[in-house]
Amino acid sequence: MKGRRGGLIAIGIGLAVFLALATYPFWHAAGKAMPVPELDLETPAIRALPARLCVAPTAEMKTRHMQILDEWRTEVVRNGRRTFETPDGRRFDRSLTRTCMQCHSNKERFCDRCHDYAGVKPKCWDCHIVPETPSGEASAAVAGKGTLK
Amino acid sequence: MPIFASLLFIVIAILFPLFAASAGWHGLLGIVIPCAAWAVFVFGFVWRVVVWARSPVPFRIPVTSGQQRSLSWIKADAAENPSGRWGVALRMFLEVALFRSLFRNTRTDLYKGRPVYGRTKNLWLFGWLFHASFLVILVRHLRLFSEPVVPMADTLAAVDGMFEIGVPTLYLSDLCLLAAAAFLLLRRIVIPRVRYISLAQDYIPLLLVLCIAGSGLLMRHFDKIDLVAVKELASGWICFVPTLPEGLTAVFFVHLFCVSALLVWFPLGKLMHMGGVFLSPTRNLANDSRRRRHVNPWNAPVKVHTYEEYEEEFRNQMKAVGLPVDKE
C-alpha cells in the first residue's frame, strides 16, 4: 500500500507539471493587458508630405519591409544601384537612414514598438548608427538601446 | 492503403480551412476551433493519464541490459538496472531526454543466407532531432503568447538563427524538423517491413507535422504574414477577450487548423507517449524483486486454515491416537 501512495504522489506531481506548462501563457498573461502597439506616424517629415505614401502599400510594408531592406542592401552594396523606383514612378535613394528614417525618424516610437511586441531583433543596428531624433520630438534614441516597455 | 486514407485526411485538413477562410468563417477558424482543440488536448491528456494511473501494476518488470544490484563485490549498473529511486530517475531521464532505448536499435540483414545483426542509429538520430526541434519551435512560439516576450523565447530564437541566413533569419530547428519528419515518413513508406505494420494513425501525425512546418515556413519566408495581427489573435485567447484582427491569411488558417487537428489527435492516439513514457512499467520501476516482497494488489482474499486452528479442531482425535500437540 505504501508503494501505491508513492505512485499517486508521483502522478499528482506529473499532472501538475503538465497543467502548469500547458496553461503557462494564461498565468503569464493573468491580470495584464497585452495592448497592441501603436505606431507614431506624426513626425514632421510625414506631416510635410503631400500624400502619405511609403515606398510600397501599407500591407506590403507591414509584412515585407525586412525583405525590401534586404533587397536594397544587396542592390547598393553588391550592385551599386542606389536609386529605387516605385511602380507609380516615384524615385527614392535606397538607404535606411537617409530614406526610411527621414520620415520614420523616431526608432523608439516606430521600429521598436512592433519589434518588441513580436520579439524580433533586427540586425540593422549591428552596423548602422541610430540617427538622432530631430528636435521637436520627445525622447532621444541616441544609443539605440532604449526601448519602450 | 493506410497511406491513401492519411493523405485524404490531410487534403481535407488543408482544404477545409482554405474553404472556410474564403467563406469568411474567421471566427470559427480563429477562435472556436483552436480553443476547443486546446481544451480537448488538456482534458484528454489528464483523462488518459488518470486512466493509466488507476490500472494496477502488480509486478516489477526488469527489462534490463545491465547487472542488477547483488553482492557487494559485483559491480551494479545503476542506470540500466536501477535498484532504487535515483537510479530510476536517471534511467527515466536518459529515456526522455536522450531516447536511450532507441539508441539500442538493431537491424537484421541476410548475409550469404545467414541473418546478421548490426547496430543502426538512424531512427534514434532523426527521432531525437524531430522531438528536439519540435520543442525548440514550441518554446519559440511563446513570443506570441507573452508580453513582454519571455527571455527564454528570445534567447532560443537567437541561438536557433545564429547563422543569420537570409531575412528573416532561417531557423535551424525549422530545417531539422522538416528533414526529420520527412525521414520518419519516408522510412514508413520505403522499408517494406515498416510499411506493413504502419497504420493511418502512424502517417497522419507525421503528415500533420509536415503541414504545420511547411505552412509555418511559408508564412515566415514567402507568403508573409502580419505578426502583430497574429499576436493580437493569440493574446485574445489567453486574456479571454476573443479578438479577430484584420490581415490573417489563408495559409495562417491552414497552419492553425493543422495545429488544432494535432491537438485533438494528441490524447486520442499514440502521441500520448509524451505522458505515457513516464508511466512505462519497464522504465519507472526499480528492479528490486528479489529484495522486497511485492504483493499483488488484486489478490483475492484466500481462506486459510492455520495449524493452530487445525489443532484446535482435531485436538481430541490427535490425543486419542497419541500425536503430539502444542497446547494441552
mmCIF file with all atom_site columns, C-alpha atoms in Angstrom, chain A residues 51-130:
data_model
loop_
_atom_site.group_PDB
_atom_site.id
_atom_site.type_symbol
_atom_site.label_atom_id
_atom_site.label_alt_id
_atom_site.label_comp_id
_atom_site.label_asym_id
_atom_site.label_entity_id
_atom_site.label_seq_id
_atom_site.pdbx_PDB_ins_code
_atom_site.Cartn_x
_atom_site.Cartn_y
_atom_site.Cartn_z
_atom_site.occupancy
_atom_site.B_iso_or_equiv
_atom_site.pdbx_formal_charge
_atom_site.auth_seq_id
_atom_site.auth_comp_id
_atom_site.auth_asym_id
_atom_site.auth_atom_id
_atom_site.pdbx_PDB_model_num
ATOM 1  C CA . ALA A 1 51  ? 0.429  62.408 -49.831 1.00 0.00 ? 51  ALA A CA 1
ATOM 2  C CA . ARG A 1 52  ? 1.076  59.839 -47.114 1.00 0.00 ? 52  ARG A CA 1
ATOM 3  C CA . LEU A 1 53  ? 2.683  57.168 -49.255 1.00 0.00 ? 53  LEU A CA 1
ATOM 4  C CA . CYS A 1 54  ? 5.567  54.871 -48.355 1.00 0.00 ? 54  CYS A CA 1
ATOM 5  C CA . VAL A 1 55  ? 7.707  53.098 -50.959 1.00 0.00 ? 55  VAL A CA 1
ATOM 6  C CA . ALA A 1 56  ? 5.078  50.332 -51.085 1.00 0.00 ? 56  ALA A CA 1
ATOM 7  C CA . PRO A 1 57  ? 1.463  49.938 -49.907 1.00 0.00 ? 57  PRO A CA 1
ATOM 8  C CA . THR A 1 58  ? 0.980  49.666 -46.111 1.00 0.00 ? 58  THR A CA 1
ATOM 9  C CA . ALA A 1 59  ? 0.011  45.969 -46.134 1.00 0.00 ? 59  ALA A CA 1
ATOM 10 C CA . GLU A 1 60  ? 3.164  45.089 -48.063 1.00 0.00 ? 60  GLU A CA 1
ATOM 11 C CA . MET A 1 61  ? 5.337  47.309 -45.859 1.00 0.00 ? 61  MET A CA 1
ATOM 12 C CA . LYS A 1 62  ? 3.912  45.611 -42.756 1.00 0.00 ? 62  LYS A CA 1
ATOM 13 C CA . THR A 1 63  ? 4.830  42.113 -43.880 1.00 0.00 ? 63  THR A CA 1
ATOM 14 C CA . ARG A 1 64  ? 7.721  42.608 -46.309 1.00 0.00 ? 64  ARG A CA 1
ATOM 15 C CA . HIS A 1 65  ? 9.709  45.658 -45.134 1.00 0.00 ? 65  HIS A CA 1
ATOM 16 C CA . MET A 1 66  ? 12.593 43.491 -43.926 1.00 0.00 ? 66  MET A CA 1
ATOM 17 C CA . GLN A 1 67  ? 12.828 41.774 -47.295 1.00 0.00 ? 67  GLN A CA 1
ATOM 18 C CA . ILE A 1 68  ? 12.680 45.115 -49.112 1.00 0.00 ? 68  ILE A CA 1
ATOM 19 C CA . LEU A 1 69  ? 15.508 46.408 -46.901 1.00 0.00 ? 69  LEU A CA 1
ATOM 20 C CA . ASP A 1 70  ? 17.483 43.252 -47.597 1.00 0.00 ? 70  ASP A CA 1
ATOM 21 C CA . GLU A 1 71  ? 16.983 43.687 -51.342 1.00 0.00 ? 71  GLU A CA 1
ATOM 22 C CA . TRP A 1 72  ? 18.028 47.336 -51.062 1.00 0.00 ? 72  TRP A CA 1
ATOM 23 C CA . ARG A 1 73  ? 21.185 46.382 -49.196 1.00 0.00 ? 73  ARG A CA 1
ATOM 24 C CA . THR A 1 74  ? 22.115 43.829 -51.864 1.00 0.00 ? 74  THR A CA 1
ATOM 25 C CA . GLU A 1 75  ? 21.406 46.302 -54.669 1.00 0.00 ? 75  GLU A CA 1
ATOM 26 C CA . VAL A 1 76  ? 23.503 49.048 -53.074 1.00 0.00 ? 76  VAL A CA 1
ATOM 27 C CA . VAL A 1 77  ? 26.369 47.067 -51.558 1.00 0.00 ? 77  VAL A CA 1
ATOM 28 C CA . ARG A 1 78  ? 26.829 44.424 -54.250 1.00 0.00 ? 78  ARG A CA 1
ATOM 29 C CA . ASN A 1 79  ? 25.422 46.017 -57.405 1.00 0.00 ? 79  ASN A CA 1
ATOM 30 C CA . GLY A 1 80  ? 25.931 49.719 -56.707 1.00 0.00 ? 80  GLY A CA 1
ATOM 31 C CA . ARG A 1 81  ? 22.401 50.648 -57.780 1.00 0.00 ? 81  ARG A CA 1
ATOM 32 C CA . ARG A 1 82  ? 21.281 53.342 -55.374 1.00 0.00 ? 82  ARG A CA 1
ATOM 33 C CA . THR A 1 83  ? 18.054 54.532 -56.967 1.00 0.00 ? 83  THR A CA 1
ATOM 34 C CA . PHE A 1 84  ? 14.773 52.765 -56.318 1.00 0.00 ? 84  PHE A CA 1
ATOM 35 C CA . GLU A 1 85  ? 11.742 53.458 -58.440 1.00 0.00 ? 85  GLU A CA 1
ATOM 36 C CA . THR A 1 86  ? 8.237  52.567 -57.285 1.00 0.00 ? 86  THR A CA 1
ATOM 37 C CA . PRO A 1 87  ? 5.713  51.167 -59.810 1.00 0.00 ? 87  PRO A CA 1
ATOM 38 C CA . ASP A 1 88  ? 3.997  54.581 -59.816 1.00 0.00 ? 88  ASP A CA 1
ATOM 39 C CA . GLY A 1 89  ? 7.231  56.319 -60.797 1.00 0.00 ? 89  GLY A CA 1
ATOM 40 C CA . ARG A 1 90  ? 8.448  57.861 -57.537 1.00 0.00 ? 90  ARG A CA 1
ATOM 41 C CA . ARG A 1 91  ? 12.216 57.672 -57.024 1.00 0.00 ? 91  ARG A CA 1
ATOM 42 C CA . PHE A 1 92  ? 13.991 57.026 -53.757 1.00 0.00 ? 92  PHE A CA 1
ATOM 43 C CA . ASP A 1 93  ? 17.548 56.649 -52.569 1.00 0.00 ? 93  ASP A CA 1
ATOM 44 C CA . ARG A 1 94  ? 17.991 53.051 -51.364 1.00 0.00 ? 94  ARG A CA 1
ATOM 45 C CA . SER A 1 95  ? 19.033 53.971 -47.817 1.00 0.00 ? 95  SER A CA 1
ATOM 46 C CA . LEU A 1 96  ? 17.758 53.022 -44.400 1.00 0.00 ? 96  LEU A CA 1
ATOM 47 C CA . THR A 1 97  ? 18.916 56.141 -42.628 1.00 0.00 ? 97  THR A CA 1
ATOM 48 C CA . ARG A 1 98  ? 18.550 58.645 -45.467 1.00 0.00 ? 98  ARG A CA 1
ATOM 49 C CA . THR A 1 99  ? 15.200 57.453 -46.834 1.00 0.00 ? 99  THR A CA 1
ATOM 50 C CA . CYS A 1 100 ? 13.244 55.299 -44.360 1.00 0.00 ? 100 CYS A CA 1
ATOM 51 C CA . MET A 1 101 ? 14.322 57.174 -41.280 1.00 0.00 ? 101 MET A CA 1
ATOM 52 C CA . GLN A 1 102 ? 13.772 60.572 -42.823 1.00 0.00 ? 102 GLN A CA 1
ATOM 53 C CA . CYS A 1 103 ? 10.055 60.020 -42.353 1.00 0.00 ? 103 CYS A CA 1
ATOM 54 C CA . HIS A 1 104 ? 10.119 57.370 -39.628 1.00 0.00 ? 104 HIS A CA 1
ATOM 55 C CA . SER A 1 105 ? 12.556 59.438 -37.666 1.00 0.00 ? 105 SER A CA 1
ATOM 56 C CA . ASN A 1 106 ? 11.836 58.034 -34.239 1.00 0.00 ? 106 ASN A CA 1
ATOM 57 C CA . LYS A 1 107 ? 13.109 54.467 -33.877 1.00 0.00 ? 107 LYS A CA 1
ATOM 58 C CA . GLU A 1 108 ? 11.677 54.050 -30.409 1.00 0.00 ? 108 GLU A CA 1
ATOM 59 C CA . ARG A 1 109 ? 8.194  55.029 -31.419 1.00 0.00 ? 109 ARG A CA 1
ATOM 60 C CA . PHE A 1 110 ? 8.154  53.308 -34.781 1.00 0.00 ? 110 PHE A CA 1
ATOM 61 C CA . CYS A 1 111 ? 10.556 50.400 -35.330 1.00 0.00 ? 111 CYS A CA 1
ATOM 62 C CA . ASP A 1 112 ? 10.866 49.222 -31.747 1.00 0.00 ? 112 ASP A CA 1
ATOM 63 C CA . ARG A 1 113 ? 7.183  49.115 -30.911 1.00 0.00 ? 113 ARG A CA 1
ATOM 64 C CA . CYS A 1 114 ? 6.306  46.229 -33.229 1.00 0.00 ? 114 CYS A CA 1
ATOM 65 C CA . HIS A 1 115 ? 9.717  44.567 -32.965 1.00 0.00 ? 115 HIS A CA 1
ATOM 66 C CA . ASP A 1 116 ? 9.485  44.426 -29.163 1.00 0.00 ? 116 ASP A CA 1
ATOM 67 C CA . TYR A 1 117 ? 5.887  43.238 -29.345 1.00 0.00 ? 117 TYR A CA 1
ATOM 68 C CA . ALA A 1 118 ? 6.672  40.421 -31.770 1.00 0.00 ? 118 ALA A CA 1
ATOM 69 C CA . GLY A 1 119 ? 10.027 39.541 -30.212 1.00 0.00 ? 119 GLY A CA 1
ATOM 70 C CA . VAL A 1 120 ? 12.004 40.472 -33.303 1.00 0.00 ? 120 VAL A CA 1
ATOM 71 C CA . LYS A 1 121 ? 15.652 41.506 -33.052 1.00 0.00 ? 121 LYS A CA 1
ATOM 72 C CA . PRO A 1 122 ? 16.647 43.119 -36.344 1.00 0.00 ? 122 PRO A CA 1
ATOM 73 C CA . LYS A 1 123 ? 20.330 43.212 -37.203 1.00 0.00 ? 123 LYS A CA 1
ATOM 74 C CA . CYS A 1 124 ? 20.146 46.751 -38.682 1.00 0.00 ? 124 CYS A CA 1
ATOM 75 C CA . TRP A 1 125 ? 21.856 48.372 -35.723 1.00 0.00 ? 125 TRP A CA 1
ATOM 76 C CA . ASP A 1 126 ? 24.806 45.991 -35.729 1.00 0.00 ? 126 ASP A CA 1
ATOM 77 C CA . CYS A 1 127 ? 26.236 48.277 -38.451 1.00 0.00 ? 127 CYS A CA 1
ATOM 78 C CA . HIS A 1 128 ? 24.032 51.364 -38.663 1.00 0.00 ? 128 HIS A CA 1
ATOM 79 C CA . ILE A 1 129 ? 24.024 54.117 -36.089 1.00 0.00 ? 129 ILE A CA 1
ATOM 80 C CA . VAL A 1 130 ? 20.576 55.193 -34.975 1.00 0.00 ? 130 VAL A CA 1
#
